[in-house]
Coordinates of C-alpha atoms in Angstrom, one line a residue:
M20 CA 0.0 0.0 0.0
K21 CA 1.3 3.4 -1.0
L22 CA 0.8 6.9 0.3
D23 CA -1.1 9.0 -2.3
A24 CA 1.7 10.6 -4.2
T25 CA -0.7 13.4 -5.3
C26 CA -1.6 14.5 -1.8
Q27 CA 0.0 17.9 -0.9
T28 CA 1.4 17.5 2.5
A29 CA 4.2 19.1 4.6
S30 CA 6.5 16.4 3.3
S31 CA 5.9 17.2 -0.4
P32 CA 9.0 18.7 -2.0
P33 CA 9.0 22.3 -3.3
D34 CA 8.1 22.7 -6.9
N35 CA 11.7 23.7 -7.8
V36 CA 13.3 20.4 -6.6
P37 CA 14.3 18.1 -9.5
S38 CA 12.2 15.0 -9.6
A39 CA 15.4 12.9 -9.7
V40 CA 16.3 14.0 -6.1
A41 CA 12.7 14.3 -4.8
P42 CA 11.7 11.7 -2.2
Q43 CA 9.6 8.9 -3.5
P44 CA 6.3 7.9 -1.9
A45 CA 6.8 6.0 1.3
R46 CA 5.9 2.3 1.7
L47 CA 5.0 0.5 4.9
G48 CA 8.2 -0.7 6.5
T49 CA 10.2 2.2 5.2
E50 CA 13.4 2.7 7.1
L51 CA 13.4 5.5 9.7
S52 CA 16.1 7.3 7.8
D53 CA 14.0 7.4 4.7
L54 CA 11.0 8.8 6.7
W55 CA 13.3 11.5 8.1
S56 CA 14.3 12.5 4.5
L57 CA 10.6 12.9 3.7
R58 CA 10.2 15.3 6.5
R59 CA 13.2 17.5 5.8
W60 CA 11.4 19.3 2.9
T61 CA 9.8 22.7 3.7
G62 CA 6.1 22.9 3.0
H63 CA 3.2 25.2 3.6
M64 CA 2.0 23.6 6.8
T65 CA 5.6 23.5 8.2
E66 CA 5.9 27.2 7.6
E67 CA 2.7 27.9 9.5
L68 CA 4.1 26.1 12.5
L69 CA 7.3 28.1 12.7
L70 CA 7.7 30.3 15.8
E71 CA 9.2 33.7 15.5
P72 CA 10.0 36.4 18.1
G73 CA 6.8 38.3 18.9
R74 CA 6.3 41.8 19.9
F75 CA 4.2 43.3 22.8
G76 CA 6.0 41.1 25.3
L77 CA 4.5 37.9 23.8
G78 CA 7.7 35.9 23.4
H79 CA 7.7 33.5 20.4
V80 CA 4.5 33.3 18.4
S81 CA 3.2 31.4 15.4
A82 CA 4.4 33.1 12.2
R83 CA 0.9 33.0 10.7
K84 CA -0.6 34.5 13.8
A85 CA 2.0 37.1 14.7
P86 CA 0.0 40.1 15.8
E87 CA 0.3 43.6 14.4
A88 CA -1.4 45.1 17.5
I89 CA -2.7 44.1 20.9
A90 CA -6.1 45.1 22.3
S91 CA -7.1 44.2 25.9
T92 CA -10.7 43.1 26.5
V93 CA -12.5 41.5 29.4
C94 CA -13.6 37.9 28.9
G95 CA -17.3 37.4 28.4
Y96 CA -17.9 33.9 29.7
C97 CA -18.3 34.1 33.5
S98 CA -18.3 36.6 36.3
T99 CA -14.6 36.3 37.1
G100 CA -13.9 39.1 34.6
C101 CA -10.4 38.2 33.4
S102 CA -8.6 40.5 31.0
L103 CA -7.5 38.9 27.7
D104 CA -5.1 40.4 25.2
A105 CA -6.5 40.0 21.7
H106 CA -3.9 39.5 19.0
I107 CA -4.9 41.7 16.1
R108 CA -3.9 40.8 12.5
D109 CA -5.4 42.3 9.4
G110 CA -7.9 44.2 11.7
Q111 CA -9.2 41.1 13.5
A112 CA -8.4 39.0 16.5
V113 CA -6.6 35.8 15.6
N114 CA -5.5 34.7 19.0
L115 CA -5.8 35.5 22.8
T116 CA -3.5 35.5 25.7
P117 CA -4.2 36.5 29.3
T118 CA -3.2 40.0 30.3
T119 CA -0.3 39.8 32.7
T120 CA -0.9 43.0 34.7
Y121 CA -4.7 42.9 35.2
P122 CA -5.5 42.6 38.9
V123 CA -8.2 39.9 38.4
N124 CA -6.3 37.1 36.6
I125 CA -2.7 38.3 36.8
G126 CA -1.6 36.5 33.6
M127 CA -3.9 33.4 34.0
A128 CA -6.7 32.2 31.9
C129 CA -9.0 29.1 32.1
P130 CA -10.0 26.9 29.1
K131 CA -13.0 29.1 28.4
G132 CA -10.8 32.2 28.2
W133 CA -8.2 30.6 26.0
E134 CA -11.0 29.5 23.5
A135 CA -13.2 32.6 23.8
L136 CA -12.9 33.4 20.1
A137 CA -13.9 29.9 18.9
P138 CA -17.7 30.3 19.4
L139 CA -17.7 33.4 17.2
D140 CA -16.6 31.2 14.3
A141 CA -19.2 28.5 14.9
S142 CA -20.8 27.1 11.7
D143 CA -24.3 27.7 13.0
R144 CA -24.0 31.5 13.5
L145 CA -27.2 33.3 12.6
L146 CA -26.2 35.5 9.6
H147 CA -29.4 37.2 8.5
P148 CA -32.8 38.1 9.9
M149 CA -35.3 35.3 9.4
A150 CA -39.1 35.3 9.5
R151 CA -41.5 32.4 9.5
G152 CA -43.8 32.5 6.5
A153 CA -47.3 31.2 5.9
D154 CA -45.8 27.8 5.1
G155 CA -44.4 27.6 8.6
R156 CA -40.8 27.8 7.4
L157 CA -38.2 30.4 8.3
A158 CA -36.9 32.4 5.4
R159 CA -34.4 35.2 5.0
V160 CA -35.7 38.8 5.1
S161 CA -34.2 42.2 5.1
W162 CA -33.5 44.1 8.3
E163 CA -36.1 46.7 7.1
D164 CA -38.8 44.0 6.8
A165 CA -37.8 42.3 10.1
L166 CA -38.1 45.6 12.0
H167 CA -41.4 46.4 10.3
L168 CA -42.7 43.0 11.3
F169 CA -41.5 43.5 14.9
R170 CA -43.2 46.9 15.2
M171 CA -46.4 45.7 13.6
K172 CA -46.8 42.6 15.8
F173 CA -45.9 44.2 19.1
S174 CA -47.7 47.5 18.6
R175 CA -50.9 45.7 17.4
T176 CA -50.7 43.3 20.4
M177 CA -50.4 46.3 22.9
E178 CA -53.2 48.2 21.2
Q179 CA -55.6 45.2 21.4
H180 CA -54.6 43.8 24.8
G181 CA -52.8 46.5 26.6
P182 CA -49.1 47.2 27.6
E183 CA -49.0 44.1 29.9
S184 CA -49.6 41.7 27.0
V185 CA -46.0 41.8 25.8
A186 CA -42.7 41.0 27.6
F187 CA -39.0 40.4 27.1
L188 CA -36.7 37.9 28.7
S189 CA -33.1 39.0 28.6
T190 CA -29.7 38.0 30.0
G191 CA -26.7 38.8 32.1
Q192 CA -24.4 38.2 29.1
I193 CA -24.6 41.5 27.1
A194 CA -22.9 44.8 27.9
T195 CA -24.1 47.1 30.6
E196 CA -24.8 49.8 28.1
E197 CA -27.0 47.4 26.0
M198 CA -28.9 46.4 29.1
A199 CA -29.6 50.0 30.0
M200 CA -30.6 50.9 26.4
L201 CA -33.0 48.0 26.3
G202 CA -34.6 48.9 29.7
A203 CA -35.0 52.5 28.6
L204 CA -36.4 51.6 25.2
W205 CA -38.9 49.1 26.6
K206 CA -40.3 51.0 29.5
F207 CA -39.9 54.7 28.6
G208 CA -40.0 54.4 24.8
M209 CA -42.3 51.6 23.9
G210 CA -44.5 51.9 27.0
A211 CA -44.3 48.2 27.8
V212 CA -44.2 46.9 31.4
H213 CA -43.0 43.3 32.0
C214 CA -39.5 42.1 31.5
D215 CA -36.9 40.1 33.3
S216 CA -33.4 38.6 32.9
N217 CA -32.1 35.2 33.4
T218 CA -29.9 36.9 36.0
R219 CA -32.9 36.1 38.2
Q220 CA -32.1 32.4 37.9
C221 CA -28.8 32.8 39.7
M222 CA -28.6 36.2 41.4
A223 CA -32.0 37.3 42.7
T224 CA -31.2 35.5 46.0
S225 CA -28.0 37.5 46.6
H226 CA -29.6 40.8 45.3
V227 CA -32.4 40.6 47.9
A228 CA -30.2 39.3 50.8
Y229 CA -27.7 42.1 50.3
K230 CA -30.3 44.7 49.9
Q231 CA -32.2 43.7 53.1
S232 CA -29.0 43.2 55.2
F233 CA -26.8 46.0 53.9
G234 CA -29.3 48.5 52.4
F235 CA -28.1 47.9 48.9
D236 CA -27.1 45.1 46.6
S237 CA -23.4 45.3 47.4
P238 CA -21.0 42.4 47.4
P239 CA -18.3 43.6 49.8
F240 CA -15.2 41.8 48.7
T241 CA -12.3 42.0 46.4
Y242 CA -10.5 38.9 44.9
A243 CA -7.4 39.7 47.1
D244 CA -9.5 38.4 50.0
F245 CA -9.0 34.8 48.6
E246 CA -5.3 35.2 49.3
E247 CA -5.6 37.0 52.6
S248 CA -8.0 34.8 54.6
D249 CA -7.1 32.5 57.4
V250 CA -10.3 30.5 57.0
L251 CA -12.4 30.3 53.8
V252 CA -15.8 28.7 54.0
F253 CA -17.4 27.7 50.7
I254 CA -21.1 26.9 50.8
G255 CA -22.7 25.3 47.8
S256 CA -19.8 26.2 45.6
N257 CA -17.6 24.2 43.4
L258 CA -15.2 27.0 42.8
C259 CA -12.3 25.2 41.2
I260 CA -14.5 24.0 38.3
A261 CA -17.0 26.9 37.9
H262 CA -14.5 29.7 38.4
P263 CA -11.0 28.3 38.0
I264 CA -9.1 31.6 38.2
M265 CA -10.7 32.4 41.5
W266 CA -9.6 29.0 42.7
Q267 CA -6.1 29.9 41.6
R268 CA -6.3 32.9 43.8
V269 CA -7.2 30.6 46.7
L270 CA -4.2 28.5 46.0
A271 CA -2.0 31.6 46.1
N272 CA -2.9 32.1 49.7
R273 CA 0.3 31.9 51.8
R274 CA -1.4 32.0 55.2
Q275 CA -1.9 28.2 55.3
P276 CA -5.7 28.7 55.4
R277 CA -8.3 26.3 56.5
I278 CA -10.6 25.6 53.5
I279 CA -14.0 24.4 54.6
V280 CA -16.5 23.2 52.1
I281 CA -20.2 22.8 53.1
D282 CA -21.9 20.8 50.3
P283 CA -23.9 17.6 50.0
R284 CA -21.7 16.7 47.0
R285 CA -18.1 15.5 47.0
T286 CA -17.1 18.1 44.4
E287 CA -13.6 18.8 43.1
T288 CA -13.5 21.8 45.5
A289 CA -14.6 19.6 48.4
A290 CA -11.9 17.0 47.6
A291 CA -9.2 19.8 47.7
A292 CA -10.5 21.3 50.9
T293 CA -9.1 21.0 54.4
E294 CA -12.5 19.9 55.6
H295 CA -15.7 18.8 53.9
L296 CA -19.0 18.8 55.6
A297 CA -21.2 16.7 53.4
I298 CA -24.5 17.9 54.9
A299 CA -27.9 16.6 54.0
P300 CA -29.6 18.4 51.1
K301 CA -31.8 21.3 52.1
S302 CA -30.2 21.5 55.6
D303 CA -28.1 24.6 54.9
L304 CA -30.3 27.1 56.7
V305 CA -30.8 24.9 59.8
L306 CA -27.0 24.4 59.9
L307 CA -26.3 28.1 59.6
Y308 CA -28.8 29.0 62.3
G309 CA -27.4 26.3 64.6
L310 CA -23.9 27.5 63.9
A311 CA -24.9 31.1 64.9
N312 CA -26.5 29.8 68.1
I313 CA -23.3 28.0 69.1
V314 CA -21.2 31.1 68.3
I315 CA -23.4 33.3 70.4
Q316 CA -23.7 30.9 73.4
A317 CA -19.9 30.4 73.4
G318 CA -19.4 34.2 73.4
W319 CA -17.5 34.1 70.1
V320 CA -19.2 37.4 69.0
D321 CA -17.4 40.7 68.1
S322 CA -19.6 42.6 70.5
A323 CA -18.0 45.9 69.8
F324 CA -18.7 45.6 66.1
V325 CA -22.2 44.3 66.6
S326 CA -23.1 47.1 69.0
A327 CA -21.6 49.9 66.8
H328 CA -22.5 48.8 63.3
T329 CA -25.6 46.5 63.4
E330 CA -29.2 46.4 64.6
G331 CA -31.5 43.5 65.3
Y332 CA -28.9 41.3 67.0
E333 CA -30.9 40.6 70.2
A334 CA -33.9 39.4 68.2
F335 CA -31.7 37.2 66.0
A336 CA -29.9 35.7 69.0
D337 CA -33.3 34.9 70.5
F338 CA -34.5 33.3 67.3
V339 CA -31.6 31.0 66.7
R340 CA -31.7 29.7 70.3
Q341 CA -34.3 27.1 69.2
F342 CA -31.7 25.4 66.9
S343 CA -29.9 23.2 69.4
P344 CA -26.7 21.4 68.5
E345 CA -28.4 18.0 68.7
Q346 CA -31.2 19.1 66.5
V347 CA -28.9 20.7 63.9
A348 CA -26.5 17.8 63.8
N349 CA -29.3 15.4 63.2
A350 CA -30.9 17.5 60.5
A351 CA -27.6 18.1 58.7
G352 CA -26.4 14.6 59.0
I353 CA -23.1 15.5 60.7
S354 CA -21.7 15.0 64.2
I355 CA -22.0 17.5 67.0
T356 CA -18.2 17.5 67.1
Q357 CA -18.0 18.6 63.5
L358 CA -20.5 21.4 64.2
Y359 CA -18.5 22.7 67.1
R360 CA -15.3 22.5 65.2
L361 CA -16.8 24.7 62.4
A362 CA -18.1 27.2 65.0
E363 CA -14.7 27.5 66.6
A364 CA -13.1 28.0 63.2
I365 CA -15.1 31.2 62.5
R366 CA -14.6 32.9 65.9
P367 CA -13.3 36.4 66.0
G368 CA -9.5 36.9 65.9
R369 CA -9.1 35.2 62.6
R370 CA -9.6 36.5 59.0
V371 CA -12.7 34.5 58.0
S372 CA -14.4 34.8 54.7
F373 CA -17.7 33.1 53.6
W374 CA -18.3 32.4 49.9
W375 CA -21.4 31.1 48.2
T376 CA -22.5 30.4 44.6
M377 CA -25.4 28.6 42.9
G378 CA -25.7 25.9 45.5
V379 CA -27.2 28.6 47.8
N380 CA -28.7 31.0 45.2
Q381 CA -30.8 28.3 43.5
S382 CA -31.6 26.3 46.7
H383 CA -34.4 25.8 49.1
E384 CA -35.1 28.9 51.2
A385 CA -32.3 30.6 49.3
T386 CA -32.6 34.2 50.3
R387 CA -32.8 33.4 54.0
T388 CA -29.8 31.1 53.6
A389 CA -27.8 33.9 52.1
Q390 CA -28.8 36.2 54.9
A391 CA -27.8 33.5 57.5
I392 CA -24.3 33.6 55.9
I393 CA -24.2 37.3 56.1
N394 CA -25.4 37.2 59.8
L395 CA -22.4 34.9 60.6
A396 CA -20.1 37.4 59.1
L397 CA -21.7 40.3 61.0
I398 CA -21.7 38.7 64.5
G399 CA -18.1 37.7 64.1
G400 CA -17.1 41.2 62.8
H401 CA -15.8 39.4 59.6
I402 CA -16.5 42.2 57.2
G403 CA -14.7 45.3 55.9
K404 CA -11.3 43.9 56.6
A405 CA -8.7 42.0 54.5
G406 CA -9.6 38.3 54.1
T407 CA -13.1 38.6 55.4
G408 CA -16.7 39.1 54.1
A409 CA -20.0 37.5 53.2
N410 CA -19.2 37.1 49.6
S411 CA -21.6 36.1 46.8
I412 CA -19.9 34.9 43.6
T413 CA -21.9 35.8 40.5
G414 CA -22.6 33.4 37.7
Q415 CA -22.8 35.3 34.4
C416 CA -20.3 37.7 33.1
N417 CA -22.5 40.8 33.6
A418 CA -25.2 39.8 36.1
M419 CA -23.9 42.7 38.2
G420 CA -24.5 45.1 35.4
S421 CA -28.0 43.7 35.1
R422 CA -28.7 44.1 38.8
L423 CA -27.6 47.8 38.7
F424 CA -28.5 49.2 35.4
A425 CA -30.9 47.0 33.4
N426 CA -34.0 49.0 34.5
I427 CA -35.9 45.7 35.1
T428 CA -36.8 44.9 38.7
S429 CA -35.1 48.1 40.0
L430 CA -35.2 51.5 38.4
F431 CA -31.8 52.7 37.2
G432 CA -29.0 52.7 39.9
G433 CA -30.9 50.5 42.4
R434 CA -33.8 52.9 42.7
S435 CA -37.4 51.8 43.2
F436 CA -40.2 52.1 40.6
Q437 CA -42.6 52.5 43.5
S438 CA -40.9 55.6 44.9
P439 CA -42.2 59.0 43.6
S440 CA -38.9 60.7 44.4
D441 CA -36.9 58.1 42.6
R442 CA -39.1 58.3 39.5
A443 CA -38.8 62.1 39.5
D444 CA -35.1 61.9 39.9
V445 CA -34.7 59.6 36.9
A446 CA -37.0 61.6 34.8
A447 CA -35.0 64.7 35.5
L448 CA -31.7 63.1 34.9
L449 CA -32.8 61.5 31.6
N450 CA -35.0 64.4 30.4
V451 CA -38.0 62.1 29.9
P452 CA -41.6 62.7 31.0
E453 CA -42.2 61.3 34.4
S454 CA -45.4 59.8 33.1
R455 CA -43.4 57.4 31.0
I456 CA -41.8 55.8 34.0
P457 CA -43.8 52.8 35.3
Q458 CA -44.9 52.9 39.0
T459 CA -44.5 49.2 39.5
S460 CA -41.8 46.7 39.0
S461 CA -41.9 44.1 36.2
L462 CA -43.1 40.6 36.8
P463 CA -40.4 38.1 37.6
Y464 CA -39.3 35.5 35.0
D465 CA -41.5 32.6 36.3
Q466 CA -44.7 34.8 36.4
I467 CA -44.0 36.1 32.9
L468 CA -43.9 32.4 31.7
E469 CA -47.1 31.8 33.7
R470 CA -48.9 34.6 31.9
V471 CA -47.6 33.3 28.6
G472 CA -49.1 30.0 29.5
D473 CA -52.5 31.3 30.4
G474 CA -52.7 33.6 27.4
R475 CA -52.3 37.0 29.1
I476 CA -48.8 37.6 27.5
K477 CA -49.1 37.1 23.8
A478 CA -45.8 38.4 22.3
L479 CA -42.4 37.8 23.7
W480 CA -38.9 39.0 22.8
V481 CA -36.1 36.7 24.0
I482 CA -32.6 38.3 23.9
A483 CA -29.3 36.5 24.3
T484 CA -30.7 33.6 26.3
N485 CA -32.1 30.2 25.6
S486 CA -35.1 29.9 27.9
I487 CA -36.2 26.4 27.0
H488 CA -32.7 25.1 27.9
S489 CA -32.0 27.3 30.9
W490 CA -35.3 27.4 32.7
G491 CA -36.5 24.4 34.7
Q492 CA -38.9 21.9 33.2
R493 CA -37.8 22.1 29.6
C494 CA -40.8 20.3 28.1
Q495 CA -43.2 22.5 30.0
T496 CA -41.4 25.7 29.0
E497 CA -41.4 24.6 25.4
A498 CA -45.1 24.0 25.5
I499 CA -45.7 27.4 27.1
L500 CA -43.7 29.3 24.4
G501 CA -45.7 27.4 21.8
K502 CA -48.8 29.3 23.0
L503 CA -47.5 32.7 22.0
D504 CA -48.9 34.6 19.1
F505 CA -45.5 36.0 18.3
L506 CA -42.0 35.0 19.5
V507 CA -38.8 37.0 18.6
V508 CA -35.4 35.5 19.4
Q509 CA -32.3 37.8 19.2
D510 CA -29.2 35.6 19.4
L511 CA -25.9 34.6 17.9
Y512 CA -27.3 31.3 16.8
G513 CA -30.4 30.1 15.0
T514 CA -30.1 26.6 16.4
T515 CA -30.9 27.0 20.1
E516 CA -34.0 25.2 21.4
T517 CA -35.8 28.6 21.8
A518 CA -34.7 29.9 18.4
K519 CA -36.2 26.9 16.7
H520 CA -39.7 28.1 17.8
A521 CA -39.2 31.7 16.8
D522 CA -41.5 33.6 14.4
L523 CA -38.7 36.2 13.9
L524 CA -34.9 35.7 14.3
L525 CA -32.6 38.7 14.7
P526 CA -28.9 38.0 14.2
A527 CA -26.8 39.5 17.0
A528 CA -23.1 40.1 17.4
G529 CA -21.3 38.4 20.2
W530 CA -18.7 39.2 22.8
G531 CA -15.6 40.3 20.9
E532 CA -17.7 41.8 18.1
K533 CA -18.9 44.9 20.0
D534 CA -18.0 47.5 22.6
G535 CA -19.2 48.2 26.1
T536 CA -18.5 47.3 29.7
L537 CA -19.1 44.3 32.1
I538 CA -19.2 44.3 35.9
N539 CA -17.7 41.3 37.6
S540 CA -18.3 39.6 41.0
E541 CA -16.0 42.0 42.9
R542 CA -17.8 45.0 41.4
R543 CA -15.0 45.7 38.9
I544 CA -16.1 47.5 35.7
G545 CA -14.1 46.2 32.8
R546 CA -14.1 47.1 29.1
I547 CA -15.0 44.8 26.2
R548 CA -13.8 45.7 22.7
K549 CA -14.8 44.9 19.2
V550 CA -11.9 42.8 18.0
K551 CA -13.7 40.8 15.2
R552 CA -16.2 41.7 12.6
A553 CA -19.6 40.2 13.1
P554 CA -20.5 37.7 10.4
G555 CA -23.2 38.3 7.7
E556 CA -25.7 41.0 8.7
A557 CA -25.4 40.4 12.4
L558 CA -25.5 43.6 14.5
S559 CA -24.6 44.4 18.1
D560 CA -27.5 44.2 20.5
F561 CA -27.0 48.0 21.1
N562 CA -27.6 48.8 17.4
I563 CA -30.6 46.5 17.2
F564 CA -32.2 48.3 20.1
K565 CA -31.4 51.6 18.4
L566 CA -33.1 50.4 15.2
V567 CA -36.2 49.2 17.2
A568 CA -36.4 52.7 18.8
Q569 CA -36.3 54.3 15.3
V570 CA -39.0 52.1 13.8
W571 CA -41.1 52.4 16.9
G572 CA -41.0 56.2 16.7
C573 CA -39.3 56.9 20.0
G574 CA -35.8 57.5 18.6
D575 CA -35.9 61.2 19.6
L576 CA -36.5 60.2 23.2
L577 CA -33.3 58.3 23.2
N578 CA -31.3 60.6 21.0
E579 CA -28.6 61.1 23.6
W580 CA -28.1 57.3 23.7
S581 CA -26.0 57.4 20.6
S582 CA -23.2 54.9 21.3
P583 CA -22.1 52.6 24.1
E584 CA -19.7 55.1 25.5
A585 CA -22.4 57.9 25.4
V586 CA -24.6 55.6 27.4
F587 CA -21.8 55.0 29.9
Q588 CA -21.7 58.7 30.6
I589 CA -25.5 58.6 31.1
L590 CA -25.1 55.8 33.6
K591 CA -22.5 57.8 35.5
R592 CA -25.1 60.6 35.8
L593 CA -27.7 58.1 37.0
S594 CA -25.3 56.7 39.6
R595 CA -24.4 60.1 41.2
N596 CA -24.8 60.0 45.0
R597 CA -26.0 56.4 44.9
P598 CA -24.1 53.5 46.6
C599 CA -22.9 52.5 43.1
D600 CA -21.6 56.0 42.3
I601 CA -19.2 55.8 39.3
T602 CA -19.0 59.5 38.5
G603 CA -15.2 59.5 39.2
I604 CA -14.6 57.3 36.1
R605 CA -13.8 59.6 33.3
D606 CA -14.3 57.3 30.3
Y607 CA -13.5 54.0 28.7
D608 CA -9.8 54.9 28.5
H609 CA -9.7 55.5 32.2
I610 CA -11.1 52.0 32.8
D611 CA -8.3 50.6 30.6
Q612 CA -5.6 52.6 32.3
A613 CA -6.7 51.7 35.8
G614 CA -7.0 47.9 35.1
G615 CA -10.7 48.0 35.6
I616 CA -12.4 50.1 38.4
Q617 CA -14.5 48.7 41.2
W618 CA -17.7 50.6 42.0
P619 CA -18.2 52.9 43.8
W620 CA -15.7 55.4 42.6
S621 CA -16.5 59.1 42.8
G622 CA -13.0 60.4 43.5
R623 CA -12.3 62.6 40.5
D624 CA -9.1 64.1 41.7
Q625 CA -7.3 60.8 42.5
E626 CA -6.8 57.4 41.1
P627 CA -8.6 54.4 42.6
D628 CA -6.7 51.6 44.3
R629 CA -6.6 48.5 42.3
E630 CA -8.3 46.4 45.0
R631 CA -11.0 47.9 47.2
R632 CA -13.5 46.3 49.6
L633 CA -16.7 47.8 51.0
F634 CA -17.6 48.7 54.6
S635 CA -14.1 49.2 56.0
D636 CA -15.5 52.2 57.9
G637 CA -18.3 50.1 59.3
H638 CA -20.9 52.1 57.5
F639 CA -23.7 50.4 55.5
F640 CA -26.3 51.7 53.2
H641 CA -29.4 51.8 55.4
P642 CA -30.4 55.3 56.6
N643 CA -28.9 54.7 60.0
R644 CA -25.7 53.4 58.4
K645 CA -26.1 50.0 60.2
A646 CA -26.4 46.5 58.9
R647 CA -29.5 44.5 59.8

C-alpha cells in the first residue's frame, strides 16, 4: 500500500526540486532514515508552525498569527472578569493570551478564556434576519422587513390587549450599556411593562439578601481576600470548576488557610478542601442558624462591632436559640463534634471569609440562607477587613450590570419604581416625562412564563438567552412558548432550542464583536472591545435596540443614547450620590488605564486603588448606616 503521491502535505518537495532527487512515496516498512528525509522538505504547513520572536511582550508566536497590534478586553464567559489580550492581525483578533498585569487574573486564563474566540466562528451562527412564513418555514428577510414585522406585531398586540400583553426575557451576558438601552427603550419608549433577565435564575437571592441586610445590593469583597483569609468557608460552591481563576487565587494564599466546604456533593473543591461537611440536602439554613447559636452561646461574638454597626442582634440571637446542636447535627447529617469544630473556626480573631454560589442561590429557602451567611459574618465582625466578608460569587459575566442598570426589577441605579422621588429623579436626569416611568416593577421570570401559559402575554422578545434550555422543566417551557402569538429571538445562533420556535430571528453580534462594559463579581467594571467583525448581517444588540427605537418612533426620546460610551456617561449621571456612584470614572480609556475600576468610585481628583472592599468604615447603606 502506498501513500497517495498526489496528496499535498508538509512532506511534499518544493516545486523547484528536481524529480530525480525528490523523495519517493513511502511504503509500509520504510526505514526511519527514509522517513526523516521525507520530513526535511519545507512545505506550507511547516511554515505555519514556525515560531518567530513576537512583539508586545508575547515571546515567540506562530508566524501565521504574529500580531500587528494588541487590544485588551474583558472575557465574556463568567463573572470572574479576566482580561485577555486579543492579538490583532489584518484588523481582526486571531488569538488570545491573558493580560499579565490585570488585577483579576494576573496572567492566567482558564480553558473558556483561551478559547473565547472559537464560538464566534461557529458554523451555526445566525447570519441574517429570518421570518416564519405562511408555510411555517423560516426564510431570510431584510432588516427593514424584520423591524417592520417586529413593530407591527408588538404594537398591534399592545393596542388590542394593553401594555402588559408583551414581555421580554433578557440576559446577564450582554454589555451594561446594552442592558440600559433595552430597559429605557422598553419602558420609557415603547411603554411596555413586563421584562426580566435570566440573571434572576442565579442572582435574585443575593440581590435581595444584600439589599435587606446592607441596604443595597453590594458584594463587599475583592479577589485579594481569597489570598488573605485564614479561614475560607465555601457553601454550595464548586469554585475550582466553575471559576477556575478564583480557585487559583485561593491556591495563592500563603497564610496556610483552613478551607472548609459545606456541600452535600463531593465536588472537586470539596476534595481539595481542608474539611468537607457533606450535609444533607436542604439543611443549609438549619446548619447556619445552629452555627450562629453555638457562636453566640460560646461568646464568640465581636460585641463591639455588633453594637456599633448592626441592629436586630438581640432578636436574631433569641430566634436561633431554638436550633440546638443536637437538632442541627441530626438535621444536617453531621456530628456535634463537626458542628463545634466549624463554629470554633469562625470565631473572631481570625480572618474569616464566607463564599457562596449557585448551591445557595438556587436552593431551598435561598434568600434566608444567604442572609444567614451574612449574619455569621456580622456577628463575628468578619466584614470590611482584609480576608473577610460574606461574599456572593456571581454566575454570568454581567449579572452585576443587570442588577444595577438594566431597569428591570429596579429603576436605574438601584432605585425603586414605587418611589415617587426616585421616578422624579430619573425623569429629570434623563430628560424624559415622568409619566413614561412605570410605577410598579416588572413581573419576575416565572410569572412572565405563567402569563404566557394562560394567554395574558401574547408576544415575547427573547434576547441573548435560551429559555427552553436554561429554565427548569424544559418540556413545559417549550409548550408554554408554543402558545405565543409571536416570538422574537435575538441571538448569535439560530439553532438554540428557543430559536427553533421563533417567528422572527434577529442576528446579534457576540462578545468580541462589539464595545461596552461588564461588571464582575468583585464590582470591577471592565471594558470589552470589538476585536472581530460580526458575520453576515449580524448587528450588536445595542444597534438592534437603536433600530427598534427608530422604527417604533421613540428614537428622539433616546437621542442622547447614541453609542455605548455615550450611554456609559448617562449611567454615570444616574449613579451620582448612589451607593454605586461611578462619577469618578472619566471614560473607557480611564477603565483601561486603571486595570478596571470597582464601584463605587466618585473620586475625580485621585486614582482608585486596584483592590477595594466595602464597609471598611463600618458604615452600611441603610439610613442609620447600620447592617441588619
